XYZ file of C-alpha atoms in Angstrom:
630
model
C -39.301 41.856 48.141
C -40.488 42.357 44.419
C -39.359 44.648 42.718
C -42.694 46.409 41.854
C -42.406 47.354 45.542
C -39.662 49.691 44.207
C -40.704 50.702 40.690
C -44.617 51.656 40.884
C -46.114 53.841 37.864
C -45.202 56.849 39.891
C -41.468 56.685 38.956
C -42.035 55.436 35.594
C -41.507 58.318 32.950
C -42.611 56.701 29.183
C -40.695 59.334 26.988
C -37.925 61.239 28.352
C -37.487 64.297 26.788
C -34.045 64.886 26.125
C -31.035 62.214 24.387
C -28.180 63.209 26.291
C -27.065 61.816 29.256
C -26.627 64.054 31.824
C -30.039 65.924 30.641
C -31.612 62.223 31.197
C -29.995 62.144 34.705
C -31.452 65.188 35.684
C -34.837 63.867 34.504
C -35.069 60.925 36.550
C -33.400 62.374 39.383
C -36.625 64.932 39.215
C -39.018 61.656 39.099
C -37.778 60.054 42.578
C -37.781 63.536 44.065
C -41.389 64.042 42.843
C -42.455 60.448 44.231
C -41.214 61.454 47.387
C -38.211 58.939 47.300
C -34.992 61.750 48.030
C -34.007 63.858 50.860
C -31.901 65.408 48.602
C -32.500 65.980 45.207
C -28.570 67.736 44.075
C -26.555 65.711 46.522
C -28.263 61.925 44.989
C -27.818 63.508 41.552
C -23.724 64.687 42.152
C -23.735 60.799 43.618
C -24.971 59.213 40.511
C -22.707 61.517 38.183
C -19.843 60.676 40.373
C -20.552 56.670 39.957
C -20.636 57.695 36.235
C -17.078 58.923 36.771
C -15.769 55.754 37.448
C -17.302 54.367 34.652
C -20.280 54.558 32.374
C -23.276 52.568 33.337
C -24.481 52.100 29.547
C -23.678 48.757 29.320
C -24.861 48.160 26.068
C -28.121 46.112 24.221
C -30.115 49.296 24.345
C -29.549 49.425 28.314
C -28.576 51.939 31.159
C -28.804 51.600 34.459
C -27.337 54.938 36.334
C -27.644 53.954 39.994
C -25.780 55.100 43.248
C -26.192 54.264 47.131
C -26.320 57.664 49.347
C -27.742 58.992 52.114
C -29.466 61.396 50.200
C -31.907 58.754 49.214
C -34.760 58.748 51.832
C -36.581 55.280 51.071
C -34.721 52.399 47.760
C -36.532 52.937 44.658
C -35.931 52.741 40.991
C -37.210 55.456 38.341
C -37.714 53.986 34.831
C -36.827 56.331 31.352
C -37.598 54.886 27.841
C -36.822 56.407 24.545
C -37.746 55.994 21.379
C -34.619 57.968 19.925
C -32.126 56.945 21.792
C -29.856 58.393 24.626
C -26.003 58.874 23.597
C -25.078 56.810 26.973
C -21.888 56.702 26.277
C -22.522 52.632 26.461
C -19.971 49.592 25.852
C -21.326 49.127 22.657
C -21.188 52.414 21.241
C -25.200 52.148 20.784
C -27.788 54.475 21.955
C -29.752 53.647 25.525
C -33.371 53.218 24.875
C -34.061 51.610 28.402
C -32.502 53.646 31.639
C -32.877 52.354 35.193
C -32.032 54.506 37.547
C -31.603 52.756 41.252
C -31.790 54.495 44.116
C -30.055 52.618 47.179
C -30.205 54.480 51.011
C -26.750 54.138 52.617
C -28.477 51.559 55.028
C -30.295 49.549 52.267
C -31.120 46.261 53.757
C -30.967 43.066 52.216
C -34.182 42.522 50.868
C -34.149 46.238 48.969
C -30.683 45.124 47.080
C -31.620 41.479 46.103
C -34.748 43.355 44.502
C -32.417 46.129 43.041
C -29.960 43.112 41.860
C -32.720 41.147 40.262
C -33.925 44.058 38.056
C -30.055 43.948 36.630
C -30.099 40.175 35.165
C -33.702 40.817 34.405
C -32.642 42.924 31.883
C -29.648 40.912 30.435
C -32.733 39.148 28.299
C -33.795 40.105 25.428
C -37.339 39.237 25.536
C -38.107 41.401 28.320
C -36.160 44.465 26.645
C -38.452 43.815 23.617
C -41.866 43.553 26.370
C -40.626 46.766 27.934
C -40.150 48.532 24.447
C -43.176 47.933 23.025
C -45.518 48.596 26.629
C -48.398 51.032 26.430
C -48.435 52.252 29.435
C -47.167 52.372 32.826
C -49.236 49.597 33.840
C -48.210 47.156 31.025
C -44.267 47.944 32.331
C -45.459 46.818 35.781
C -46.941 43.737 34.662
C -43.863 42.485 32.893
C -41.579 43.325 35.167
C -43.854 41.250 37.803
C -44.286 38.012 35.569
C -41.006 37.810 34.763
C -39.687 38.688 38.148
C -41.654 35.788 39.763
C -40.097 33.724 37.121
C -36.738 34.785 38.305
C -37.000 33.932 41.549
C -37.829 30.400 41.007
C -34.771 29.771 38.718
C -32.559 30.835 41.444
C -34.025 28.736 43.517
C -33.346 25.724 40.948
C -29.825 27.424 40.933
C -29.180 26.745 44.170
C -29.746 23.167 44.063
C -26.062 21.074 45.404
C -23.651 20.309 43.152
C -23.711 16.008 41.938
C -20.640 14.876 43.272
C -18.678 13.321 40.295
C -19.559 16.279 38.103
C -16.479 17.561 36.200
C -15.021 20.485 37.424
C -16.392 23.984 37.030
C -15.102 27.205 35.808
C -14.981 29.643 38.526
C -15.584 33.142 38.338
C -15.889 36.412 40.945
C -17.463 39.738 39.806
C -17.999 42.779 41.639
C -18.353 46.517 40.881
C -17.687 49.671 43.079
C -21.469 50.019 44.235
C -22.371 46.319 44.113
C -25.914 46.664 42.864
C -26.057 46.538 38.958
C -22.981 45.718 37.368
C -21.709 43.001 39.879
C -25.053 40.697 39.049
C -25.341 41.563 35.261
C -21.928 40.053 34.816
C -22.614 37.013 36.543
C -26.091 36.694 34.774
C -24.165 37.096 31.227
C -21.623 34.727 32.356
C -23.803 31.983 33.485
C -26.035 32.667 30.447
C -23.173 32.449 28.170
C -21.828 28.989 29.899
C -25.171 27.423 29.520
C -25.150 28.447 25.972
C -21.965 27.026 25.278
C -22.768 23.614 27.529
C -19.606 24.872 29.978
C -20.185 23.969 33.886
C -19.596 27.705 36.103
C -20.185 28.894 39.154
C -20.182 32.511 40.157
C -19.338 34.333 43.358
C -20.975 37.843 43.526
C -19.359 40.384 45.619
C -22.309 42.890 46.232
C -23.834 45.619 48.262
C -25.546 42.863 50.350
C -22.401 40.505 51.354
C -20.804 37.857 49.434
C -23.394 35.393 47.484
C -22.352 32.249 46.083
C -18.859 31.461 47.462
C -16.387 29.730 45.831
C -15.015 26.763 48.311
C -11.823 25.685 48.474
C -12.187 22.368 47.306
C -14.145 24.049 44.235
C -11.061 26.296 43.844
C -8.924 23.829 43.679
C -10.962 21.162 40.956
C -11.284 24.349 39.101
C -9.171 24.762 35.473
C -9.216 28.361 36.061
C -10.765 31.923 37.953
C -12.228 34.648 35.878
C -12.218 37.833 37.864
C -14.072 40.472 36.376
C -14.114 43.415 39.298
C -13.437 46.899 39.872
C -12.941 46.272 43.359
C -10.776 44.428 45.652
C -11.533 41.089 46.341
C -10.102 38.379 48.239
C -7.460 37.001 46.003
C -5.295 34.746 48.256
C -7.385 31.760 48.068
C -6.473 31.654 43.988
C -2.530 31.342 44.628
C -1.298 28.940 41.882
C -4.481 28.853 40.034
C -4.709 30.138 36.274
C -6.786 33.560 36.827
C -8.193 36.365 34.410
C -8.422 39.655 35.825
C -10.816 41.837 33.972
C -13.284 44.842 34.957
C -16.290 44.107 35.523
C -17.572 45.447 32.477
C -15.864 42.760 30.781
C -17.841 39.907 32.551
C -20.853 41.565 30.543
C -19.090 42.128 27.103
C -16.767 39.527 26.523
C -18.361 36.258 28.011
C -17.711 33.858 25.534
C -14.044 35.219 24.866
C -13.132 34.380 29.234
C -15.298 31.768 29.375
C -13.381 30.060 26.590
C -9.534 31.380 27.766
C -10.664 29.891 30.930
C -11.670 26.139 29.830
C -7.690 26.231 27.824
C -5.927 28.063 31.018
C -4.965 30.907 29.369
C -4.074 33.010 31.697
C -1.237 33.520 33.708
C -0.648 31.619 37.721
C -1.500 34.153 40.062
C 1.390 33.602 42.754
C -0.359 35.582 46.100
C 0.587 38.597 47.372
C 3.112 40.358 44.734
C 2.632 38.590 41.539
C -0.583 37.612 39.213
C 1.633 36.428 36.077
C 3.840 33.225 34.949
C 4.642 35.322 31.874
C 5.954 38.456 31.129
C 3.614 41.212 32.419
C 3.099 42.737 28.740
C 1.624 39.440 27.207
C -1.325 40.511 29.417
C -4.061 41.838 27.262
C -6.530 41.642 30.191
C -4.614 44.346 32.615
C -4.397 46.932 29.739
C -1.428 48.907 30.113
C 1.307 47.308 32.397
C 4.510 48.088 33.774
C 5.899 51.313 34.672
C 3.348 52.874 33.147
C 0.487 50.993 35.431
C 2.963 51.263 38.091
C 2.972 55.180 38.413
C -0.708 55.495 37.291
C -1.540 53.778 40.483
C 0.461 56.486 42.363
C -0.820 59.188 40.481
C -4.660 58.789 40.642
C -4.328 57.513 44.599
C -2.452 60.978 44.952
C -4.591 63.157 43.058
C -7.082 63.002 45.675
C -4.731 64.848 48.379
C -3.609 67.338 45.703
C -6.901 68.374 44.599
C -8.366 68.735 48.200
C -5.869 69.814 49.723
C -4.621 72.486 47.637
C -8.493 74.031 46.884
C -7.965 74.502 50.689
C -5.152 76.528 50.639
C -6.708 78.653 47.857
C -9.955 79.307 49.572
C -7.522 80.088 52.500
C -6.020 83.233 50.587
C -9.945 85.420 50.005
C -8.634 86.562 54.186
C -6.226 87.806 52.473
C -2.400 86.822 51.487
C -0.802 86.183 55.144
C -4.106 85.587 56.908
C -2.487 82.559 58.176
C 0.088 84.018 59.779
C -0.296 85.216 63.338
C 1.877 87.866 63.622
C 0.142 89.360 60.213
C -2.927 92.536 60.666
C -5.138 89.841 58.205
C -4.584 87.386 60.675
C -8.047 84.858 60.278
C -8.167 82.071 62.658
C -10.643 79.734 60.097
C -7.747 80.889 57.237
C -5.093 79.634 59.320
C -7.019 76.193 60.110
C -7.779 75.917 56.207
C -4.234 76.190 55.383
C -3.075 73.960 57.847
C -5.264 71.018 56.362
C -4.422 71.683 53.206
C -1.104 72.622 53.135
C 0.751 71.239 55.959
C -0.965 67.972 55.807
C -3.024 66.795 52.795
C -0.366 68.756 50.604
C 2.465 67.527 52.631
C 1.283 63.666 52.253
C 1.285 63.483 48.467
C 4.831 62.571 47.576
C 4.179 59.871 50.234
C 0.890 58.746 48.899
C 2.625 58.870 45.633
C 5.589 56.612 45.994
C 3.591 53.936 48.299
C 0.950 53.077 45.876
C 3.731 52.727 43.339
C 5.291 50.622 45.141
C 2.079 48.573 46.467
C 1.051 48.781 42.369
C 4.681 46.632 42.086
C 4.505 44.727 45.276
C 1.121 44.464 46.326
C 0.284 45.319 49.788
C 3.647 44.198 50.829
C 5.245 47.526 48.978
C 2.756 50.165 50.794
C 4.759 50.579 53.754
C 8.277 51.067 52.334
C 7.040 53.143 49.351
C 5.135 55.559 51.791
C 8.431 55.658 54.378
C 10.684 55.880 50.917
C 8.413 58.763 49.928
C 8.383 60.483 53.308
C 11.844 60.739 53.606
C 12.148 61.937 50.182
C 9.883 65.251 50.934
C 10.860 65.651 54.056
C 14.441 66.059 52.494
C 13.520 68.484 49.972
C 13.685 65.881 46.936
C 9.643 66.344 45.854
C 7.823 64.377 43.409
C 10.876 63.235 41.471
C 12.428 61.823 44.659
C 8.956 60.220 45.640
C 9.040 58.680 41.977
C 12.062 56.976 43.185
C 10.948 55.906 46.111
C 8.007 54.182 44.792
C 9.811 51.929 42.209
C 12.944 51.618 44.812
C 10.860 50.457 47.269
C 8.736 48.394 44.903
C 11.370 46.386 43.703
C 13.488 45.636 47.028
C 10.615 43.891 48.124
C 9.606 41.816 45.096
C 13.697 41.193 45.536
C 12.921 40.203 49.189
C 9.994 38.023 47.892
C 12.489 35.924 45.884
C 15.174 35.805 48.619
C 12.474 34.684 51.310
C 11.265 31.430 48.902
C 13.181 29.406 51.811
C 10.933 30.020 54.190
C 8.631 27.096 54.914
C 4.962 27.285 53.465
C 3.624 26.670 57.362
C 5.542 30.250 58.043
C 4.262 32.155 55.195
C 1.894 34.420 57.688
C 5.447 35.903 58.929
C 6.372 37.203 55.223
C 3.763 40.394 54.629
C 4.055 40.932 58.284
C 6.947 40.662 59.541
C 9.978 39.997 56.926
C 8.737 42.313 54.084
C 8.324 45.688 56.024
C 10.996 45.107 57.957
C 13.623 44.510 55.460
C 12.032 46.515 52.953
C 11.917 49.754 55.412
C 15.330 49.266 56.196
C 16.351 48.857 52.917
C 14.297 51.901 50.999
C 15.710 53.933 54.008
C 19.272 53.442 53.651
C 19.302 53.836 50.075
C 16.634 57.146 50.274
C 18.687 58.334 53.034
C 22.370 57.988 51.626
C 22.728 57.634 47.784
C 18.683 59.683 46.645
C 18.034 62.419 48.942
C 21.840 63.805 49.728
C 22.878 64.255 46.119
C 19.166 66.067 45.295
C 19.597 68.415 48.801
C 23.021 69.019 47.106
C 22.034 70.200 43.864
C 19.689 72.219 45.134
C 22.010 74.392 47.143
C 24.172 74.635 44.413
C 21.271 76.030 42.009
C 20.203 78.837 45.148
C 23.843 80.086 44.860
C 23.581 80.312 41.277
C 20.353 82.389 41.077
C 21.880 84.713 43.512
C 24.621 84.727 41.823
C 22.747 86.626 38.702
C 21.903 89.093 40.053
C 19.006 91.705 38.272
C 21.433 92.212 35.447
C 19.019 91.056 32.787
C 15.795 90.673 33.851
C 14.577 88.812 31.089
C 17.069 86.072 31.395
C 16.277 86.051 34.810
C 12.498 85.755 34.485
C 12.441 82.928 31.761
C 15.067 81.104 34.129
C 12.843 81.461 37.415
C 10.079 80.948 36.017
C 10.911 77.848 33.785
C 12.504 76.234 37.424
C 9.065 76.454 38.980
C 7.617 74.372 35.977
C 10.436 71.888 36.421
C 9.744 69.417 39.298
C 6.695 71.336 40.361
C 6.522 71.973 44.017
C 9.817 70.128 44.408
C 13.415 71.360 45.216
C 14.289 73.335 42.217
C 10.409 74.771 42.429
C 10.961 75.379 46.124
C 14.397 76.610 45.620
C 13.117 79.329 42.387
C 10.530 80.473 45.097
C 13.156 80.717 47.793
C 14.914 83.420 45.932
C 11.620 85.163 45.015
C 10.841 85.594 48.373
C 14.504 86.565 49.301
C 13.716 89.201 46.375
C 10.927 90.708 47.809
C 12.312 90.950 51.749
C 15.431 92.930 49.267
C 12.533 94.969 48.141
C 12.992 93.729 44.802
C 9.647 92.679 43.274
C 10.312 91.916 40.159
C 11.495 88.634 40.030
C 8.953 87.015 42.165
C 6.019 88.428 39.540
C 7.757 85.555 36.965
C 8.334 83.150 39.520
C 4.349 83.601 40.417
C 3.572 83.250 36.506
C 5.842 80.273 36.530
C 3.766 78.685 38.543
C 0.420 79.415 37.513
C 1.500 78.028 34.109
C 2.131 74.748 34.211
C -1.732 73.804 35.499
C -3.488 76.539 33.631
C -1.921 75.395 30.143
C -2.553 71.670 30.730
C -6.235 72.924 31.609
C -6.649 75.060 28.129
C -4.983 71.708 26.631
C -7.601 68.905 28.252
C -10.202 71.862 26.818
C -9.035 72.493 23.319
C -7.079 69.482 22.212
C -9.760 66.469 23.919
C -8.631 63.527 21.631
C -5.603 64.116 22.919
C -6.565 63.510 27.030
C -8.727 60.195 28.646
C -12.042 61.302 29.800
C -10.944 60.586 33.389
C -7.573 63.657 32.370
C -10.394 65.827 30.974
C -12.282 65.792 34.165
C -9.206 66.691 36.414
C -8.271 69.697 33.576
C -11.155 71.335 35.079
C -9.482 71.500 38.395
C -6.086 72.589 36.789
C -7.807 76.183 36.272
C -9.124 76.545 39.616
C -5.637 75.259 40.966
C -3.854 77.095 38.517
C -5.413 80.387 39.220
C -4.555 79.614 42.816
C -1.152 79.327 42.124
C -0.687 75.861 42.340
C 1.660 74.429 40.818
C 1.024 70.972 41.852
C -1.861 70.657 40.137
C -0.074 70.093 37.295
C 1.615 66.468 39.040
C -0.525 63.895 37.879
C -0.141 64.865 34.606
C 3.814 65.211 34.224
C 4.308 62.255 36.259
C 1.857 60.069 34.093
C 3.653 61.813 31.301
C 6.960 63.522 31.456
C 8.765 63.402 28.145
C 5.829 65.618 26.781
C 4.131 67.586 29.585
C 7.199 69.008 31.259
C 8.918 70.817 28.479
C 6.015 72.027 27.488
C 5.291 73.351 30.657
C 8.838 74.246 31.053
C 8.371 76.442 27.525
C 5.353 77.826 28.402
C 6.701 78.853 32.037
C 9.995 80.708 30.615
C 7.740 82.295 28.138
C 5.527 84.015 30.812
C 8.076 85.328 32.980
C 9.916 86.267 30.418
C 7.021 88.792 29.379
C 6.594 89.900 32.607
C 10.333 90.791 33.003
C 9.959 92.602 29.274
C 6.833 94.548 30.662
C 8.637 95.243 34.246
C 6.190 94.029 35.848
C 6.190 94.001 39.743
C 4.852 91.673 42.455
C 4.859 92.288 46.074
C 2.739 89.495 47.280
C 4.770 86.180 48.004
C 1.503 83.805 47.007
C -2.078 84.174 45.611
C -2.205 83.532 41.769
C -4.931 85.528 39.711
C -6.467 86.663 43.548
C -3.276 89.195 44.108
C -2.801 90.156 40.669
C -4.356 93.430 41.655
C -1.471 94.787 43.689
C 0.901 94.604 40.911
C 2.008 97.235 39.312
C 0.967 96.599 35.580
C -2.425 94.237 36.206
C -3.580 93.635 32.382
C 0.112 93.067 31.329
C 0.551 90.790 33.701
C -2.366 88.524 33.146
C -1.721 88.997 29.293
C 2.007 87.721 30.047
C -0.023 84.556 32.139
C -2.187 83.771 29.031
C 0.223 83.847 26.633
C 2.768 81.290 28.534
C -0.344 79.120 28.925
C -1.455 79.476 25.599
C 2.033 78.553 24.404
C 2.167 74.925 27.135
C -1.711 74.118 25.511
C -0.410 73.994 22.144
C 2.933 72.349 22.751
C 0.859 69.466 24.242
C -1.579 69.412 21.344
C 1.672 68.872 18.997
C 3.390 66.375 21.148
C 1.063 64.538 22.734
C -0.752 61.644 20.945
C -4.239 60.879 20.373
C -6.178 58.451 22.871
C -8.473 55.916 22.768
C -11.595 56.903 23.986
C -13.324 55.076 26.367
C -16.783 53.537 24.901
């Protein structure tokens, strides 16, 4: 198929009108609905922003190429944008977009509709055909290049294709593929190739895209070669390249920084992948190519697999409370059946899964797939014995590290038994071994201080209120839905069957805190958070407002030393004020929806602000400022 079949002069659009990118979006979104091409206009537009999400698809030399594969598209086509100004694409390069693809995949796009879409990507890698496309008159001048040149690119890959000489010397190997595997995955192996040729380097490269695997490496090829370059954003089959030199990169990097992997990979430097649970013969932080490594990757990888069930699941249980409080509950007059299903998938199972999730991708981060299952049953245990995120933290690394242990103690086993290792040997031993440890030396001494800090609140009694507040509610900021949260809450709700209300209004504001300050901070303070933290401080005020206080994980546990005493401050602060303005809470959950049925409403939410005011700045002071991403 060519790829005029896709782009006609009905989706072609010769001067968009705005330069930013999401305005752009929306314009070319409007051109495929207006040809006809979408069965739904917002839900192919929230799929192309969310592709954006996961990274921009400005990729630099005046190029953008916004693309996503839903079923919202009703037949493949591509919409063409040029401007003469320039669109702030947020590109690799830092340089405006004067050129913007937008691809337009159906869910069951079939092979000849994504070689077509992949062509138009390493079309545009050359710079003669940017300048063709610049300059065109009109829409049928863009047609006309785009078919001369696209002839011309099919009969290279033909030549391409042509059998390898035997005797040749050996290749440089290299993978790419991207989430969606229509642009980026063939523009990096374009600028690869293009690059090798340039520099007179032999290469061969497998593409891992929306239409199957293209080009695969062999094993004898694999094993002639000097080295792998792996520029993906995806998981692909890395087995094959145990005890070969390989570069791991994004794919991003495949178009960027060519001549910089093409030339580590001719002097092998890069570390020997080892198969499953190690990529490195050095020390993990000589790696320039994984970015940030250790514990720091480690936990990342639990926190953004995690933030998924947090987010989900608790916007459930907040949609859950507009029934009203104890909808939920059966035995309750408010009693909604579709309230009490809501709150059953979002609390008592998404909710309840994220300590779990948590601790095994920290450990499968560590130990590769091998870690999952003994991180996840680590985690488990841990909330199931009341020890939360912290104890899920543990779990993670625990459970990591026994098995990159058991990894080292297994080397005996002979090579022709290796298929028993990730099956049989590592979750075996490392179950048994995360368990026992969990079981007797993490989760009993956590269960333990928690009863002891129960007694103690009870033991204050409402002889300063004030004390009591900025105690309560500083405990819910602590661990954040784990024991000492659970255990402040606990007595709130002990409080309010006493018919004391007042303490449970600063454990609520406690809680509410933690979330909405991080939010006001990802808002106010922006060199301060990644674009990816930005985007999930937008939930923190919905999640906040809910009275959810776990909204606030991701960000303590990628950052602890800074986020929770801040929250902590910010916490003690509000329920301090709420003590100081006696204010009074009946309802045992709700956030912002309930604060009607106290007794002092403006106070309280003034007493809310202020606490989250305080957290926003404390994390403007303490927290450092990031490197953007280009």
């Amino acid at each position: 198929m060519k790829i005029t079949e896709l782009l006609t002069k009905h989706t072609i659009k010769l001067q968009l009108d705005s330069q930013q990118k999401e305005a752009v979006i929306e314009e070319l979104v409007t051109v495929l609905d207006t040809a006809g091409k979408l069965n739904d206009k917002e839900g192919y537009k929230e799929a192309v922003i969310n592709r954006e999400k996961q990274s921009s698809t400005g990729i630099g030399e005046g190029i953008a190429i916004p693309h996503a594969k839903t079923v919202s598209v009703k037949e493949p086509a591509i919409a063409f944008g040029r401007s003469t100004a320039g669109v702030d694409y947020e590109s690799l390069d830092g340089q405006p977009s004067h050129l913007v693809f937008m691809i337009a995949a159906t869910e069951g796009a079939n092979n000849t509709h994504l070689e077509a879409l992949s062509r138009l990507s390493t079309l545009l890698m050359r710079e003669e055909i940017r300048k063709q496309l610049l300059e065109a008159a009109t829409e049928e001048e863009i047609i006309d290049i785009i078919n001369t040149h696209d002839q011309d690119d099919e009969e290279e890959e033909e030549v391409k294709e042509e059998p390898a000489v035997e005797g040749k010397p050996a290749k440089i190997l290299a993978v790419t593929a991207c989430p969606t595997g229509i642009a980026h995955t063939f523009m990096a192996a374009d600028a690869l190739k293009e690059k090798a040729k340039e520099m007179g380097v032999d290469i061969k490269v497998e593409t891992n895209g929306s239409s199957g695997i293209k080009h695969a490496l062999t094993a004898k090829e694999i094993e002639e070669a000097p080295a792998i370059i792996v520029a993906a954003d995806k998981q692909v089959e890395m087995e094959r390249f145990k005890g070969k030199h390989v570069i791991e990169v994004p794919v991003t990097a495949g178009i960027r920084r060519t001549q910089e992997l093409i030339e580590k990979a001719i002097n092998q430097d890069a570390p020997i992948y080892k198969g499953s649970g190690g990529s490195s013969s050095k020390d993990e932080n000589e790696s320039s190519d994984k970015g940030r490594s250790g514990f720091y990757k480690h936990l990342m990888s639990g926190v953004s697999n995690m933030l998924p069930f947090v987010v989900g699941g608790g916007i459930l249980v907040a949609i859950s409370f507009f029934w009203g409080i104890n909808s939920a509950d059966p035995q309750d007059p408010s009693f909604n059946s579709f309230a009490a299903v809501l709150k059953g998938i979002g609390g008592d199972n998404a909710l309840a899964l994220i300590v779990a999730v948590l601790a095994g991708f920290i450990a499968m981060s560590i130990a590769d797939r091998p870690g999952f299952a003994p991180g996840m049953v680590g985690g488990f245990m841990a909330s199931a014995a009341g020890a939360g995120f912290l104890g899920g933290l543990i779990a993670g690394f625990l459970a990591g590290y026994i098995v990159v242990l058991l990894k080292k103690v297994f080397t005996f086993v002979p090579q022709s038994l290796d298929g028993i290792k990730p099956v049989l040997l590592y979750p075996l031993f490392g179950i048994f071994f995360t368990g026992i440890i969990m079981h007797y030396i993490v989760n009993t001494p956590v269960k333990m201080v928690m009863d002891g800090l129960t007694h103690w609140l009870e033991s204050l009694g409402t002889g300063n209120l004030v004390l009591m507040g900025i105690i309560l509610a500083g405990m819910m900021a602590i661990d954040m839905g784990g024991p000492i949260n659970k255990a402040a809450y606990t007595f709130g709700l002990a409080m309010i069957a006493a018919g004391n209300y007042a303490p449970h209004a600063a454990i609520m504001a406690g809680g509410m805190v933690p979330p909405l300050g991080i939010a006001l901070a990802t808002t106010i303070f922006r060199n301060k958070f990644s674009k990816r933290d930005r985007e999930a401080g937008i939930t923190c005020y919905f999640m906040g407002a809910a009275f959810i206080t776990e909204g606030a994980i991701p960000f303590a546990a990628a950052d602890p030393l800074r986020v929770i005493p801040s929250a902590v401050i910010g916490a003690a602060v509000a329920g301090g004020l709420t003590e100081f303005f006696r204010v009074t809470l009946p309802a045992p959950h709700g956030g912002l929806f309930v604060f009607w049925v106290t007794n002092h409403p403006v106070l309280y939410i003034i007493s809310i602000l202020i606490g989250a005011i305080v957290t926003a700045l404390l994390l403007g002071i303490l927290k450092k400022p990031v490197k953007q991403e280009a």
